[in-house]
């Protein structure tokens, strides 16, 4: 499912908002979440999961072209930890019957 | 302070002028829809933010950390989140104190 398919689904499932409003709302929600993480603030959604930042310490890397050693600064990366309800919901399908379809891309 | 559904609804109220009930309902639906889609076996790809990707894990040997007893960890399907380029670049710039 892509962002536009998510917008379509939400527009269908709720009664009162115009498609355009749902589209703006989804974009606004994702921007709010991105901004929160960019500010170093966690996101906690009960039943879904939490997003936080993990620190990656500085390390020595290599320029793959020249082979020169370069110092890579420490940085933060976003991390998602699925909540209990999401973990359980996702793990229910029989595991040998879920591969073939729906795995396009 | 962490971002919660209540604050996200508040943002929709402030920025888009949705009424509070609509805003709250839309935030609920947003996470529900992503969860239902993942539960149905489909990945969710939100460009600019990131992808929620399902991974199937085989059974592997495990251990009860308290007793040391060996118990197999059953095969399972799990959700992983792969942040998009844009989100990664924004977060990388965060220069706050180490958490």
mmCIF file of C-alpha atoms in Angstrom:
data_model
loop_
_atom_site.group_PDB
_atom_site.id
_atom_site.type_symbol
_atom_site.label_atom_id
_atom_site.label_comp_id
_atom_site.label_asym_id
_atom_site.label_seq_id
_atom_site.Cartn_x
_atom_site.Cartn_y
_atom_site.Cartn_z
ATOM 1 C CA UNK A 1 0.000 0.000 0.000
ATOM 2 C CA UNK A 2 1.301 3.449 -0.929
ATOM 3 C CA UNK A 3 0.546 6.854 0.529
ATOM 4 C CA UNK A 4 -2.067 7.599 -2.150
ATOM 5 C CA UNK A 5 -3.727 4.216 -1.582
ATOM 6 C CA UNK A 6 -3.803 4.976 2.135
ATOM 7 C CA UNK A 7 -5.462 8.320 1.403
ATOM 8 C CA UNK A 8 -8.032 6.587 -0.854
ATOM 9 C CA UNK A 9 -8.840 4.026 1.832
ATOM 10 C CA UNK A 10 -9.259 6.649 4.548
ATOM 11 C CA UNK A 11 -11.425 8.837 2.301
ATOM 12 C CA UNK A 12 -13.711 5.843 1.705
ATOM 13 C CA UNK A 13 -13.890 4.815 5.341
ATOM 14 C CA UNK A 14 -14.871 8.083 6.947
ATOM 15 C CA UNK A 15 -18.077 9.869 6.179
ATOM 16 C CA UNK A 16 -17.700 13.600 6.338
ATOM 17 C CA UNK A 17 -14.384 14.837 4.985
ATOM 18 C CA UNK A 18 -13.711 15.692 1.348
ATOM 19 C CA UNK A 19 -10.983 13.710 -0.400
ATOM 20 C CA UNK A 20 -8.765 16.817 -0.512
ATOM 21 C CA UNK A 21 -9.035 17.245 3.268
ATOM 22 C CA UNK A 22 -8.088 13.620 3.883
ATOM 23 C CA UNK A 23 -5.109 14.053 1.581
ATOM 24 C CA UNK A 24 -3.973 17.199 3.412
ATOM 25 C CA UNK A 25 -4.541 15.506 6.757
ATOM 26 C CA UNK A 26 -2.397 12.469 5.921
ATOM 27 C CA UNK A 27 0.411 14.707 4.681
ATOM 28 C CA UNK A 28 0.109 16.857 7.781
ATOM 29 C CA UNK A 29 0.239 13.808 10.075
ATOM 30 C CA UNK A 30 3.375 12.462 8.395
ATOM 31 C CA UNK A 31 4.979 15.904 8.558
ATOM 32 C CA UNK A 32 4.114 16.216 12.251
ATOM 33 C CA UNK A 33 5.671 12.814 12.912
ATOM 34 C CA UNK A 34 8.806 13.629 10.879
ATOM 35 C CA UNK A 35 9.196 16.973 12.630
ATOM 36 C CA UNK A 36 8.793 15.382 16.021
ATOM 37 C CA UNK A 37 11.604 12.908 15.324
ATOM 38 C CA UNK A 38 13.758 15.644 13.784
ATOM 39 C CA UNK A 39 13.390 17.536 17.066
ATOM 40 C CA UNK A 40 14.573 14.469 18.948
ATOM 41 C CA UNK A 41 11.088 13.799 20.321
ATOM 42 C CA UNK A 42 9.683 10.270 20.542
ATOM 43 C CA UNK A 43 6.316 9.223 19.091
ATOM 44 C CA UNK A 44 4.148 6.871 21.143
ATOM 45 C CA UNK A 45 1.002 5.361 19.646
ATOM 46 C CA UNK A 46 -0.644 2.776 21.866
ATOM 47 C CA UNK A 47 -1.487 -0.454 20.063
ATOM 48 C CA UNK A 48 0.638 0.555 17.095
ATOM 49 C CA UNK A 49 4.147 1.223 18.309
ATOM 50 C CA UNK A 50 6.709 3.847 19.159
ATOM 51 C CA UNK A 51 9.291 5.722 17.142
ATOM 52 C CA UNK A 52 12.477 6.951 18.721
ATOM 53 C CA UNK A 53 16.008 7.895 17.724
ATOM 54 C CA UNK A 54 18.963 5.565 18.052
ATOM 55 C CA UNK A 55 22.460 6.991 18.189
ATOM 56 C CA UNK A 56 25.098 5.618 15.826
ATOM 57 C CA UNK A 57 28.534 6.405 17.230
ATOM 58 C CA UNK A 58 31.252 7.948 15.016
ATOM 59 C CA UNK A 59 33.281 5.422 13.061
ATOM 60 C CA UNK A 60 35.961 5.129 10.444
ATOM 61 C CA UNK A 61 34.610 4.504 6.973
ATOM 62 C CA UNK A 62 36.145 4.257 3.558
ATOM 63 C CA UNK A 63 35.577 6.073 0.329
ATOM 64 C CA UNK A 64 34.584 3.135 -1.879
ATOM 65 C CA UNK A 65 36.129 4.752 -4.972
ATOM 66 C CA UNK A 66 39.522 5.833 -3.673
ATOM 67 C CA UNK A 67 39.798 3.515 -0.686
ATOM 68 C CA UNK A 68 40.740 6.485 1.522
ATOM 69 C CA UNK A 69 39.756 6.248 5.178
ATOM 70 C CA UNK A 70 37.257 8.908 6.225
ATOM 71 C CA UNK A 71 35.870 9.812 9.635
ATOM 72 C CA UNK A 72 32.091 9.391 9.780
ATOM 73 C CA UNK A 73 30.407 11.552 12.383
ATOM 74 C CA UNK A 74 28.043 10.075 14.934
ATOM 75 C CA UNK A 75 24.429 10.397 13.902
ATOM 76 C CA UNK A 76 20.873 9.599 14.870
ATOM 77 C CA UNK A 77 18.655 7.181 12.976
ATOM 78 C CA UNK A 78 14.881 6.696 13.349
ATOM 79 C CA UNK A 79 13.823 3.463 15.022
ATOM 80 C CA UNK A 80 10.364 1.877 15.187
ATOM 81 C CA UNK A 81 9.321 -0.620 17.826
ATOM 82 C CA UNK A 82 5.988 -2.289 17.009
ATOM 83 C CA UNK A 83 3.458 -2.300 19.840
ATOM 84 C CA UNK A 84 1.917 -5.440 21.254
ATOM 85 C CA UNK A 85 -1.344 -5.227 19.284
ATOM 86 C CA UNK A 86 0.485 -4.710 15.985
ATOM 87 C CA UNK A 87 2.928 -7.556 16.702
ATOM 88 C CA UNK A 88 0.064 -9.922 17.462
ATOM 89 C CA UNK A 89 -2.080 -8.860 14.520
ATOM 90 C CA UNK A 90 0.770 -9.271 12.060
ATOM 91 C CA UNK A 91 1.804 -12.665 13.347
ATOM 92 C CA UNK A 92 -1.587 -14.399 13.003
ATOM 93 C CA UNK A 93 -1.662 -15.581 9.372
ATOM 94 C CA UNK A 94 -0.407 -19.105 8.787
ATOM 95 C CA UNK A 95 3.194 -18.599 7.772
ATOM 96 C CA UNK A 96 3.364 -20.943 4.811
ATOM 97 C CA UNK A 97 0.345 -19.438 3.046
ATOM 98 C CA UNK A 98 1.280 -15.771 3.119
ATOM 99 C CA UNK A 99 4.049 -15.589 0.542
ATOM 100 C CA UNK A 100 2.699 -15.773 -3.020
ATOM 101 C CA UNK A 101 0.326 -12.844 -3.662
ATOM 102 C CA UNK A 102 0.558 -9.281 -2.317
ATOM 103 C CA UNK A 103 4.349 -9.297 -2.459
ATOM 104 C CA UNK A 104 4.704 -7.150 -5.536
ATOM 105 C CA UNK A 105 7.724 -4.895 -5.117
ATOM 106 C CA UNK B 1 7.400 14.637 26.123
ATOM 107 C CA UNK B 2 6.417 12.243 23.358
ATOM 108 C CA UNK B 3 4.112 12.906 20.427
ATOM 109 C CA UNK B 4 0.758 11.126 20.921
ATOM 110 C CA UNK B 5 -2.481 10.643 18.996
ATOM 111 C CA UNK B 6 -4.086 13.432 21.029
ATOM 112 C CA UNK B 7 -1.424 15.909 19.924
ATOM 113 C CA UNK B 8 -1.630 14.741 16.326
ATOM 114 C CA UNK B 9 -5.383 15.375 16.366
ATOM 115 C CA UNK B 10 -4.719 18.795 17.879
ATOM 116 C CA UNK B 11 -2.393 19.574 14.949
ATOM 117 C CA UNK B 12 -5.119 18.676 12.432
ATOM 118 C CA UNK B 13 -7.475 20.964 14.332
ATOM 119 C CA UNK B 14 -4.952 23.832 14.376
ATOM 120 C CA UNK B 15 -3.563 23.490 10.866
ATOM 121 C CA UNK B 16 -6.477 22.228 8.783
ATOM 122 C CA UNK B 17 -9.443 23.398 10.809
ATOM 123 C CA UNK B 18 -10.953 19.927 11.150
ATOM 124 C CA UNK B 19 -13.284 19.830 14.130
ATOM 125 C CA UNK B 20 -11.969 17.947 17.144
ATOM 126 C CA UNK B 21 -14.126 14.884 16.595
ATOM 127 C CA UNK B 22 -13.159 14.564 12.917
ATOM 128 C CA UNK B 23 -9.514 15.109 13.758
ATOM 129 C CA UNK B 24 -9.514 12.459 16.466
ATOM 130 C CA UNK B 25 -11.348 9.981 14.226
ATOM 131 C CA UNK B 26 -8.962 10.520 11.334
ATOM 132 C CA UNK B 27 -5.882 9.939 13.489
ATOM 133 C CA UNK B 28 -7.439 6.694 14.786
ATOM 134 C CA UNK B 29 -8.297 5.574 11.246
ATOM 135 C CA UNK B 30 -4.832 6.446 9.987
ATOM 136 C CA UNK B 31 -3.076 4.032 12.355
ATOM 137 C CA UNK B 32 -5.859 1.446 12.094
ATOM 138 C CA UNK B 33 -5.574 1.365 8.317
ATOM 139 C CA UNK B 34 -1.795 0.904 8.411
ATOM 140 C CA UNK B 35 -2.179 -1.841 11.023
ATOM 141 C CA UNK B 36 -4.953 -3.627 9.095
ATOM 142 C CA UNK B 37 -2.945 -3.490 5.886
ATOM 143 C CA UNK B 38 0.106 -4.992 7.576
ATOM 144 C CA UNK B 39 -2.077 -7.616 9.248
ATOM 145 C CA UNK B 40 -3.414 -8.584 5.812
ATOM 146 C CA UNK B 41 0.137 -9.259 4.643
ATOM 147 C CA UNK B 42 0.768 -6.123 2.604
ATOM 148 C CA UNK B 43 3.680 -3.706 3.155
ATOM 149 C CA UNK B 44 2.949 0.000 3.649
ATOM 150 C CA UNK B 45 5.141 2.499 1.810
ATOM 151 C CA UNK B 46 4.842 6.136 2.814
ATOM 152 C CA UNK B 47 7.068 8.138 0.540
ATOM 153 C CA UNK B 48 9.124 10.780 2.351
ATOM 154 C CA UNK B 49 8.575 9.043 5.680
ATOM 155 C CA UNK B 50 9.421 5.374 5.365
ATOM 156 C CA UNK B 51 8.275 1.835 4.648
ATOM 157 C CA UNK B 52 6.696 -0.651 7.023
ATOM 158 C CA UNK B 53 7.948 -3.982 5.755
ATOM 159 C CA UNK B 54 6.845 -7.475 6.794
ATOM 160 C CA UNK B 55 9.532 -10.066 7.352
ATOM 161 C CA UNK B 56 9.089 -13.762 7.901
ATOM 162 C CA UNK B 57 11.423 -15.324 10.418
ATOM 163 C CA UNK B 58 12.161 -19.026 10.628
ATOM 164 C CA UNK B 59 12.089 -20.931 13.858
ATOM 165 C CA UNK B 60 15.374 -20.583 15.758
ATOM 166 C CA UNK B 61 16.785 -21.879 19.020
ATOM 167 C CA UNK B 62 16.270 -19.656 22.033
ATOM 168 C CA UNK B 63 16.789 -19.774 25.755
ATOM 169 C CA UNK B 64 14.805 -18.738 28.770
ATOM 170 C CA UNK B 65 17.111 -16.041 30.162
ATOM 171 C CA UNK B 66 16.016 -16.749 33.734
ATOM 172 C CA UNK B 67 16.347 -20.515 33.836
ATOM 173 C CA UNK B 68 18.785 -21.091 30.987
ATOM 174 C CA UNK B 69 16.404 -23.706 29.628
ATOM 175 C CA UNK B 70 16.497 -24.141 25.843
ATOM 176 C CA UNK B 71 13.217 -23.400 24.078
ATOM 177 C CA UNK B 72 12.673 -22.899 20.354
ATOM 178 C CA UNK B 73 11.509 -19.452 19.192
ATOM 179 C CA UNK B 74 8.705 -20.280 16.779
ATOM 180 C CA UNK B 75 8.560 -19.070 13.177
ATOM 181 C CA UNK B 76 6.878 -15.691 13.032
ATOM 182 C CA UNK B 77 6.099 -12.675 10.946
ATOM 183 C CA UNK B 78 7.318 -9.303 12.160
ATOM 184 C CA UNK B 79 7.065 -5.659 11.074
ATOM 185 C CA UNK B 80 10.189 -3.623 10.462
ATOM 186 C CA UNK B 81 10.356 0.072 9.659
ATOM 187 C CA UNK B 82 12.787 1.334 7.047
ATOM 188 C CA UNK B 83 13.000 5.119 7.262
ATOM 189 C CA UNK B 84 13.007 6.970 3.929
ATOM 190 C CA UNK B 85 15.920 9.111 2.673
ATOM 191 C CA UNK B 86 14.140 12.333 3.549
ATOM 192 C CA UNK B 87 13.371 11.347 7.136
ATOM 193 C CA UNK B 88 16.869 9.945 7.633
ATOM 194 C CA UNK B 89 18.442 13.184 6.421
ATOM 195 C CA UNK B 90 16.253 15.285 8.714
ATOM 196 C CA UNK B 91 16.903 13.142 11.772
ATOM 197 C CA UNK B 92 20.628 12.873 11.143
ATOM 198 C CA UNK B 93 20.890 16.613 11.545
ATOM 199 C CA UNK B 94 19.491 16.386 15.065
ATOM 200 C CA UNK B 95 22.298 17.595 17.296
ATOM 201 C CA UNK B 96 20.674 17.053 20.659
ATOM 202 C CA UNK B 97 22.328 15.307 23.573
ATOM 203 C CA UNK B 98 22.846 11.588 23.221
ATOM 204 C CA UNK B 99 19.815 9.653 24.437
#
